[in-house]
XYZ file of C-alpha atoms in Angstrom:
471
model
C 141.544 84.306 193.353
C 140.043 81.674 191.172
C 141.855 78.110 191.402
C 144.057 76.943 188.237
C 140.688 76.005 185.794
C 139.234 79.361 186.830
C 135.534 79.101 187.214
C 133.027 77.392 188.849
C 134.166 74.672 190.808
C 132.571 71.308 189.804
C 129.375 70.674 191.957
C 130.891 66.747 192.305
C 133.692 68.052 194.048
C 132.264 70.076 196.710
C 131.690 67.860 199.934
C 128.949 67.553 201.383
C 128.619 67.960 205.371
C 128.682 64.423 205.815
C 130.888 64.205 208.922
C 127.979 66.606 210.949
C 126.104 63.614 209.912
C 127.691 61.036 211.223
C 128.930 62.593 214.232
C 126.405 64.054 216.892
C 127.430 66.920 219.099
C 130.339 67.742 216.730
C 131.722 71.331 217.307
C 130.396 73.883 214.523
C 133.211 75.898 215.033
C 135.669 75.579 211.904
C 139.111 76.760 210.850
C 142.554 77.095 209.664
C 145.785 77.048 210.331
C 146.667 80.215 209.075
C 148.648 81.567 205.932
C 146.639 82.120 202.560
C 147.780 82.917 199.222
C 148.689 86.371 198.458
C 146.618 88.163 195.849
C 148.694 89.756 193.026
C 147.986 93.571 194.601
C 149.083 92.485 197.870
C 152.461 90.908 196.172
C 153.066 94.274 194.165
C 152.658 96.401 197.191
C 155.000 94.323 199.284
C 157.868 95.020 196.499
C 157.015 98.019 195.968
C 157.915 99.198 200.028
C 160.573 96.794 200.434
C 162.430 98.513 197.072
C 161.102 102.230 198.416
C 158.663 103.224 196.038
C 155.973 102.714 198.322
C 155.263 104.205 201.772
C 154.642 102.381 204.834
C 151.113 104.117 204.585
C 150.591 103.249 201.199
C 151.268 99.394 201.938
C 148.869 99.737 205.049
C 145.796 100.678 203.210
C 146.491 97.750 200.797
C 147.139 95.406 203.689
C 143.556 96.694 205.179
C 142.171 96.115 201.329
C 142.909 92.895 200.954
C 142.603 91.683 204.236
C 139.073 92.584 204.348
C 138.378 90.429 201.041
C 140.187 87.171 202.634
C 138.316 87.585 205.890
C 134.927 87.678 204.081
C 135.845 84.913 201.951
C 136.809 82.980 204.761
C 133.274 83.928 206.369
C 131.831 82.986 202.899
C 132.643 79.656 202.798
C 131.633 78.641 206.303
C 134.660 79.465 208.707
C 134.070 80.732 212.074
C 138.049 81.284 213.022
C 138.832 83.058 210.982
C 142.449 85.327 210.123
C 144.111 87.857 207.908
C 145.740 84.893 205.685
C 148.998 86.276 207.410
C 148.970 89.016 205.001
C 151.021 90.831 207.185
C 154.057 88.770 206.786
C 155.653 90.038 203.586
C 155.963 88.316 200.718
C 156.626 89.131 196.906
C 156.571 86.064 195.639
C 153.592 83.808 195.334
C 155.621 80.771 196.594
C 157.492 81.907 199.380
C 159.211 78.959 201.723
C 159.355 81.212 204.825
C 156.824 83.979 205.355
C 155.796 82.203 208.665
C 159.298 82.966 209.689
C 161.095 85.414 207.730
C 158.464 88.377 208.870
C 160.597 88.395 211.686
C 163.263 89.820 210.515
C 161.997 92.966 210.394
C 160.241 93.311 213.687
C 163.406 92.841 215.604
C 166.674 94.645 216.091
C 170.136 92.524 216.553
C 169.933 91.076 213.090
C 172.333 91.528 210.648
C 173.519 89.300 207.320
C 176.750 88.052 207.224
C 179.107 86.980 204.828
C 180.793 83.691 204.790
C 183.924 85.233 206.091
C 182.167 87.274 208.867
C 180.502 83.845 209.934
C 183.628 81.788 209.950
C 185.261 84.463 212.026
C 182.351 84.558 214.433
C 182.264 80.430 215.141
C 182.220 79.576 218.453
C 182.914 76.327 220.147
C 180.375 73.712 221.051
C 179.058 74.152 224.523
C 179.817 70.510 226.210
C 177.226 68.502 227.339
C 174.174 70.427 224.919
C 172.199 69.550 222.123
C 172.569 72.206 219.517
C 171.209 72.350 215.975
C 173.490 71.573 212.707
C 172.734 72.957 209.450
C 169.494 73.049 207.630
C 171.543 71.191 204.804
C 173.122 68.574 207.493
C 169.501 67.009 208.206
C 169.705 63.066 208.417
C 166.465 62.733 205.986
C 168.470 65.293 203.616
C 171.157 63.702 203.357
C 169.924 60.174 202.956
C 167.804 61.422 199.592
C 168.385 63.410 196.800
C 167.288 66.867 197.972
C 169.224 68.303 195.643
C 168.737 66.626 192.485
C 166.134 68.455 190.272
C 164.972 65.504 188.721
C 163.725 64.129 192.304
C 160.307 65.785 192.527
C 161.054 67.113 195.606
C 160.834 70.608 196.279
C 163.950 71.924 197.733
C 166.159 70.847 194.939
C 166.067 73.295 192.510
C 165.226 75.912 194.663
C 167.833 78.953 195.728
C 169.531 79.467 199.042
C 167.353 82.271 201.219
C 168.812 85.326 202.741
C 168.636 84.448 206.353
C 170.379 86.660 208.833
C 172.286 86.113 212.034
C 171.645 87.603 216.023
C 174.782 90.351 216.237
C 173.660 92.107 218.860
C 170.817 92.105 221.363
C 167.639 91.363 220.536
C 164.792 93.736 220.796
C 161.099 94.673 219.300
C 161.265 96.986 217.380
C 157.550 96.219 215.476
C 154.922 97.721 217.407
C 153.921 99.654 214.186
C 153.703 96.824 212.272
C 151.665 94.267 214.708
C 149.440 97.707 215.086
C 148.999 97.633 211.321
C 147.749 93.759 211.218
C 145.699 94.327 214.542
C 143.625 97.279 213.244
C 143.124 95.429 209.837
C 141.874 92.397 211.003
C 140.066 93.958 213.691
C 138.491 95.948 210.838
C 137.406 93.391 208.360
C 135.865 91.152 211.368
C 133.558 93.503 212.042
C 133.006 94.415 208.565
C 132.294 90.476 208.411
C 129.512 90.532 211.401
C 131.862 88.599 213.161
C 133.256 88.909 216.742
C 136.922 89.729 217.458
C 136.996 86.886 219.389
C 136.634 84.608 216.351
C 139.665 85.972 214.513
C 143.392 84.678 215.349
C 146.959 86.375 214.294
C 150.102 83.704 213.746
C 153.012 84.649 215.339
C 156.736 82.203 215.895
C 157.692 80.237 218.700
C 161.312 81.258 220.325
C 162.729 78.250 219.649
C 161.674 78.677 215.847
C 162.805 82.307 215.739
C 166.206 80.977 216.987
C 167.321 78.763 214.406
C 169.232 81.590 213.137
C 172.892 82.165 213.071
C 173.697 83.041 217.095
C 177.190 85.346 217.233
C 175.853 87.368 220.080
C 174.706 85.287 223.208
C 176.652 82.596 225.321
C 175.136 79.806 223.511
C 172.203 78.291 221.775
C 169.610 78.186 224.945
C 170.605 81.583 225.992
C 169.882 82.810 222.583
C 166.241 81.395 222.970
C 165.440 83.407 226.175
C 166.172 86.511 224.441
C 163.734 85.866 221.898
C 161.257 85.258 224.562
C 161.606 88.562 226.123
C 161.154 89.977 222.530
C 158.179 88.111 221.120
C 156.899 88.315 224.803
C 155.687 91.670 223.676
C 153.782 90.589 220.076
C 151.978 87.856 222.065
C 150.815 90.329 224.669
C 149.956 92.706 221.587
C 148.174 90.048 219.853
C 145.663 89.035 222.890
C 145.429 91.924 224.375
C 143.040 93.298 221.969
C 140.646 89.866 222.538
C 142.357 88.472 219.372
C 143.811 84.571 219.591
C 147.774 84.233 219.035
C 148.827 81.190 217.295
C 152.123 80.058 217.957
C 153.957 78.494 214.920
C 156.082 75.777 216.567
C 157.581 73.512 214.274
C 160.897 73.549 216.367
C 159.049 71.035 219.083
C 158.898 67.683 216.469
C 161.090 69.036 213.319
C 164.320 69.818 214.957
C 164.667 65.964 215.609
C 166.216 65.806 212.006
C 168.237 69.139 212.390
C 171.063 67.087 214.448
C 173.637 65.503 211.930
C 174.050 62.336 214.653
C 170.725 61.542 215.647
C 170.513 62.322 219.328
C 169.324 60.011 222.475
C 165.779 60.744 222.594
C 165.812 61.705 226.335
C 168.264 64.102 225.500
C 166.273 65.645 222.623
C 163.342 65.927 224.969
C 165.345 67.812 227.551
C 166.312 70.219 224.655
C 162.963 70.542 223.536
C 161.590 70.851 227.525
C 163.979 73.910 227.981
C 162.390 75.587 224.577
C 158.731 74.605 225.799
C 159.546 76.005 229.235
C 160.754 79.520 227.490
C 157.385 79.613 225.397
C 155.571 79.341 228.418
C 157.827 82.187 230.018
C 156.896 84.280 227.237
C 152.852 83.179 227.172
C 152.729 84.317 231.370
C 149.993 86.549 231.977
C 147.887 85.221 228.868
C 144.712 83.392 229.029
C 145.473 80.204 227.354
C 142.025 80.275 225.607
C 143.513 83.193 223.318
C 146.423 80.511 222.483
C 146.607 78.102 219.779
C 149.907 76.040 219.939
C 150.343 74.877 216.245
C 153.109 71.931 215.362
C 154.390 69.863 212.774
C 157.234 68.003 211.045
C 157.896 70.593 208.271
C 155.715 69.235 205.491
C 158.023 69.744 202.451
C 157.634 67.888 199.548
C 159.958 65.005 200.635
C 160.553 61.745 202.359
C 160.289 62.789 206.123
C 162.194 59.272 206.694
C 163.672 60.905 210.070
C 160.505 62.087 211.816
C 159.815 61.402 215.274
C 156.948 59.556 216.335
C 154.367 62.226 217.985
C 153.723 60.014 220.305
C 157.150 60.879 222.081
C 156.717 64.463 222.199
C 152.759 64.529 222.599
C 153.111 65.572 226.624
C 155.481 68.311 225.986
C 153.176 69.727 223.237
C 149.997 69.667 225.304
C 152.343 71.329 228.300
C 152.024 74.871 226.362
C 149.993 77.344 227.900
C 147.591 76.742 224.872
C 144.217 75.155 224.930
C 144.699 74.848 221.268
C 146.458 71.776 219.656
C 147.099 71.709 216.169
C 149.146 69.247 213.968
C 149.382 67.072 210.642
C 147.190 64.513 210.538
C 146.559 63.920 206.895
C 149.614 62.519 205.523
C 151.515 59.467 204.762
C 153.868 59.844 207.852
C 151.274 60.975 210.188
C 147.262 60.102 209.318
C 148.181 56.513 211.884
C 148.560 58.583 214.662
C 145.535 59.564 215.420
C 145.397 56.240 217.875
C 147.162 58.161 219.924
C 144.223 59.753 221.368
C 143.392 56.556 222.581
C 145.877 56.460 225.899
C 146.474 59.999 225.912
C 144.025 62.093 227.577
C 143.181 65.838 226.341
C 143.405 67.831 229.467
C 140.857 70.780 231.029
C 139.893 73.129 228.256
C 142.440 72.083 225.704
C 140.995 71.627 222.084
C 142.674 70.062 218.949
C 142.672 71.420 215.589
C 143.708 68.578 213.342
C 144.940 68.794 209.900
C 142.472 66.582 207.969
C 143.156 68.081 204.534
C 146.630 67.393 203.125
C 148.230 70.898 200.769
C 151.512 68.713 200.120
C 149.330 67.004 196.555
C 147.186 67.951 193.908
C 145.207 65.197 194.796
C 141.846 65.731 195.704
C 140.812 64.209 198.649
C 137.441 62.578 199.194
C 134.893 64.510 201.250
C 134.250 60.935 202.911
C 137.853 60.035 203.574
C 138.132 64.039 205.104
C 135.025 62.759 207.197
C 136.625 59.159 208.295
C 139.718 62.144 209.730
C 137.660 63.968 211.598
C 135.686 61.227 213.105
C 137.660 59.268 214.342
C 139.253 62.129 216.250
C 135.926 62.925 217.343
C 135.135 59.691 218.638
C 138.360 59.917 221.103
C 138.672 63.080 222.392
C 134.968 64.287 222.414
C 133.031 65.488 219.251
C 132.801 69.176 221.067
C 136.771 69.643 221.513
C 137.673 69.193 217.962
C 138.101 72.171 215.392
C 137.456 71.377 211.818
C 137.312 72.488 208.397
C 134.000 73.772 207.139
C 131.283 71.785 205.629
C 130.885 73.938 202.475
C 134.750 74.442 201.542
C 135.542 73.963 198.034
C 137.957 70.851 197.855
C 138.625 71.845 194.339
C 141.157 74.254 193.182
C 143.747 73.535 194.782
C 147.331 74.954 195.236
C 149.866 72.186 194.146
C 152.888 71.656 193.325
C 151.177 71.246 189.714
C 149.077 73.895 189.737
C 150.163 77.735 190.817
C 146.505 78.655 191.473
C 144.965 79.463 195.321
C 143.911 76.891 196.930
C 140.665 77.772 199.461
C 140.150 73.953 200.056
C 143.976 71.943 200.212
C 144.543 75.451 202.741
C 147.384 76.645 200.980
C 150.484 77.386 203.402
C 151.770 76.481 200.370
C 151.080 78.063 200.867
C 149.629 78.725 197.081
C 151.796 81.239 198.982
C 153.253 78.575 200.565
C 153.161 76.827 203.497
C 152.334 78.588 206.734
C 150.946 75.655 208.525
C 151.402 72.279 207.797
C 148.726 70.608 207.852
C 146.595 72.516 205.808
C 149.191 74.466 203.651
C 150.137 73.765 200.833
C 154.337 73.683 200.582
C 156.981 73.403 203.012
C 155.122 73.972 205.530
C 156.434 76.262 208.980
C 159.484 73.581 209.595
C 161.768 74.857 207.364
C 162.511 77.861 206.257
C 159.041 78.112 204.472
C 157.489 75.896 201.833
C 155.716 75.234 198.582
C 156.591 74.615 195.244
C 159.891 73.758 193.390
C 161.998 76.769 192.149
C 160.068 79.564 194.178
C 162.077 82.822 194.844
C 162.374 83.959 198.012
C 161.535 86.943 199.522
C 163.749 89.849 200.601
C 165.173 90.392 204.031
C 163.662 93.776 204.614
C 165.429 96.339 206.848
C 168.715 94.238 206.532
C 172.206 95.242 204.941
C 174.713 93.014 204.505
C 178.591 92.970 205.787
C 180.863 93.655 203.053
C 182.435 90.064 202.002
C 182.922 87.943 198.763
C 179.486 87.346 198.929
C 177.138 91.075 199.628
C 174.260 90.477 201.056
C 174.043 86.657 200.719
C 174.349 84.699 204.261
C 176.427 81.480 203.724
C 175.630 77.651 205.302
C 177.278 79.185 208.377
C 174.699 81.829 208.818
C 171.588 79.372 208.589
C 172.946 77.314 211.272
C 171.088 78.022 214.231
C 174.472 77.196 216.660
C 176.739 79.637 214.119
C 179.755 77.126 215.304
C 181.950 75.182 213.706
């Protein structure tokens, strides 16, 4: 997995530990957010089982291959939080836009593609006096710039329309066997690593996220988020119950703000967004929140993010999840300010934040000291001992860019070199669309899905992505 010069990476571009320096008492603990790029073998094997020509054996033992190697890399280069890269959501592409959220569709039962003339049969009526999403395309910041010209250097423009499916019927686990799979690897390669399994952490979606699809099944958009607490409920519960941490990949929290074609009163978004916290913590009942890590962001595409919303407005409701871990972007040109945040809002009990110092969204690469000045000044705010940060040794070279194809083990892909799992330190869209990373990427199959018969087989129309399915 060398990075796009292949070879040794320049001694003037490996930082120094210069913000252990500076800051006494800092934590040594160091990580991620979570999804890492895919090696070619892992890639293969994913095609190979989602076109039948390889068992779901067969694509186990190269799951438990590989995700040895990126857990002792990770250990290599100085993590202690470490994961499986997320190399148990499929992908077969190395830029994939939504591994973070597509892996889904196979785990659960009630999906189904539809064709545009399923979907317009299937509209229902706006529920009166609710906030409910409009189409991925209909987003205010979208709209306003040229998302769709190919000469705009933004990623979405050139690339094609996903195969997303719709909730048909109710919604249900149905993948124990493959949560199992992940489990037992990681569990594996940590101890193959020396390291405990307390140190290692599985991503999984939020039910607010995991809703965004097409709803023709339940009375409306909020019901249609309960369900899919009662059926992640169980891959949480899976997740920690084995000592491992869950992360929960929220983007819904601050990137649905620019999913509404009207922008919306912001006390009404926040009761929207309160309802979809309050179902999260539903679903996280039971857990300790030390085995949660609550991750957030504004979707961290390649674009001009002109409609995000301030985190300072949403900041409560984030730290309200039964999470002691925070994490968010904090290394980009909408977001690096608010870090002065931290000075009138107070971290509460046991809760931790896991900022993301290192931007993935440029091939730029950032100065070990300006990574430092990050870190610092978070540590200066909230306590040196309650911040999680990259690791002193990481190679900041390498990286995964929209310029580049090759891995990137220091801008943390979620580009996602295979993109973006995470936002702050992916590279790509980033977990607030429906993936992220560079222009033109193919995405991957819905596996375990057949499509209605219509005028379009197996491809799910503008009606399908929208979260409401209404008209």
């Amino acid at each position: 997995m060398e990075g796009p010069a292949s070879g040794e990476v320049p001694a003037s571009v490996v930082p120094r530990p210069v913000v252990w320096e500076r800051v006494e008492g800092l934590s040594a603990r160091t990580a991620h957010v979570g999804s890492l790029p895919r090696t070619d073998a892992l890639l293969e094997a994913n095609k190979d089982h989602a076109e039948g020509r390889l068992s779901d054996a067969g694509l186990a033992e190269v799951v438990r291959t590989e995700t040895d190697a990126v857990v002792a890399r990770q250990a290599d280069i100085g993590l202690t939080i470490v994961n499986d890269g997320e190399y148990g959501h499929a992908m077969t592409e190395k830029v994939d836009y939504g591994a973070w959220w597509f892996y889904t569709f196979e785990r659960f039962s009630g999906l189904e593609v539809l064709g545009s003339e399923q979907a317009a049969e299937a509209r229902r009526p706006r529920p009166a006096g609710k906030l409910e999403l409009d189409a991925m395309t209909s987003r205010r910041d979208w709209v306003a710039y040229a998302y769709q010209d190919p000469t705009s250097g933004i990623h979405l423009a050139s690339a094609p329309a996903p195969v997303i499916p719709a909730v048909t019927g109710g919604l249900a686990y149905t993948g124990q066997q493959i949560v199992a799979r992940d489990i037992a690897a990681l569990k594996a390669a940590l101890e193959r690593a020396g390291k405990p399994v307390a140190e290692g952490f599985l991503a999984s979606i939020s039910p607010a996220a995991a809703a965004r699809i097409g709803n023709y099944h339940y009375e409306d958009d909020e019901a249609a988020v309960w369900a899919w607490v009662e059926a992640l409920r169980e891959e949480y519960r899976t997740i920690t119950d084995v000592g491992l941490t869950v992360q929960i990949d929220a983007p819904d929290l601050a990137e649905f703000w620019d999913q509404f074609e009207v922008e919306p009163d912001l006390q009404d978004y926040r009761r929207f967004s309160t309802v979809r916290i309050e179902a999260l913590n539903h679903a996280l009942e039971g857990i300790d929140p030390a085995r949660v890590r609550y991750h957030m962001c504004w979707g961290s595409w390649h674009g001009p993010h002109s409609a995000d919303l301030g985190f300072d407005t949403i900041v409560d409701l984030a730290l309200s999840v039964r999470a002691n871990g925070l994490s968010f972007e904090a290394a980009n040109a909408r977001h690096e300010r608010e870090w002065r945040i931290w000075k009138d809002v107070e971290l509460p009990g046991e809760k931790y934040l896991i900022p993301g110092v290192v931007f993935h969204a440029t091939n730029v690469l950032e100065h070990p000291e300006l990574v430092a000045d990050r870190i610092e000044r978070f540590a200066r705010l909230v306590g040196p001992e309650r911040v999680i940060v990259p690791p002193p040794t990481a190679a900041w070279a390498g990286a995964s860019t929209p310029t580049s194809p090759g891995p990137s083990w220091s801008h943390w892909p979620r580009a996602h070199a295979s993109p973006p799992v995470g936002c702050e330190a992916r590279g790509g869209l980033g977990r607030g669309f429906a993936g992220g990373a560079a222009a033109g990427a193919a995405r991957s199959p819905v596996v375990g899905l057949r499509a209605r018969s219509s005028s379009s087989p197996g491809i799910c129309s503008t009606a399908c992505m929208m979260p409401s399915a209404r008209g």
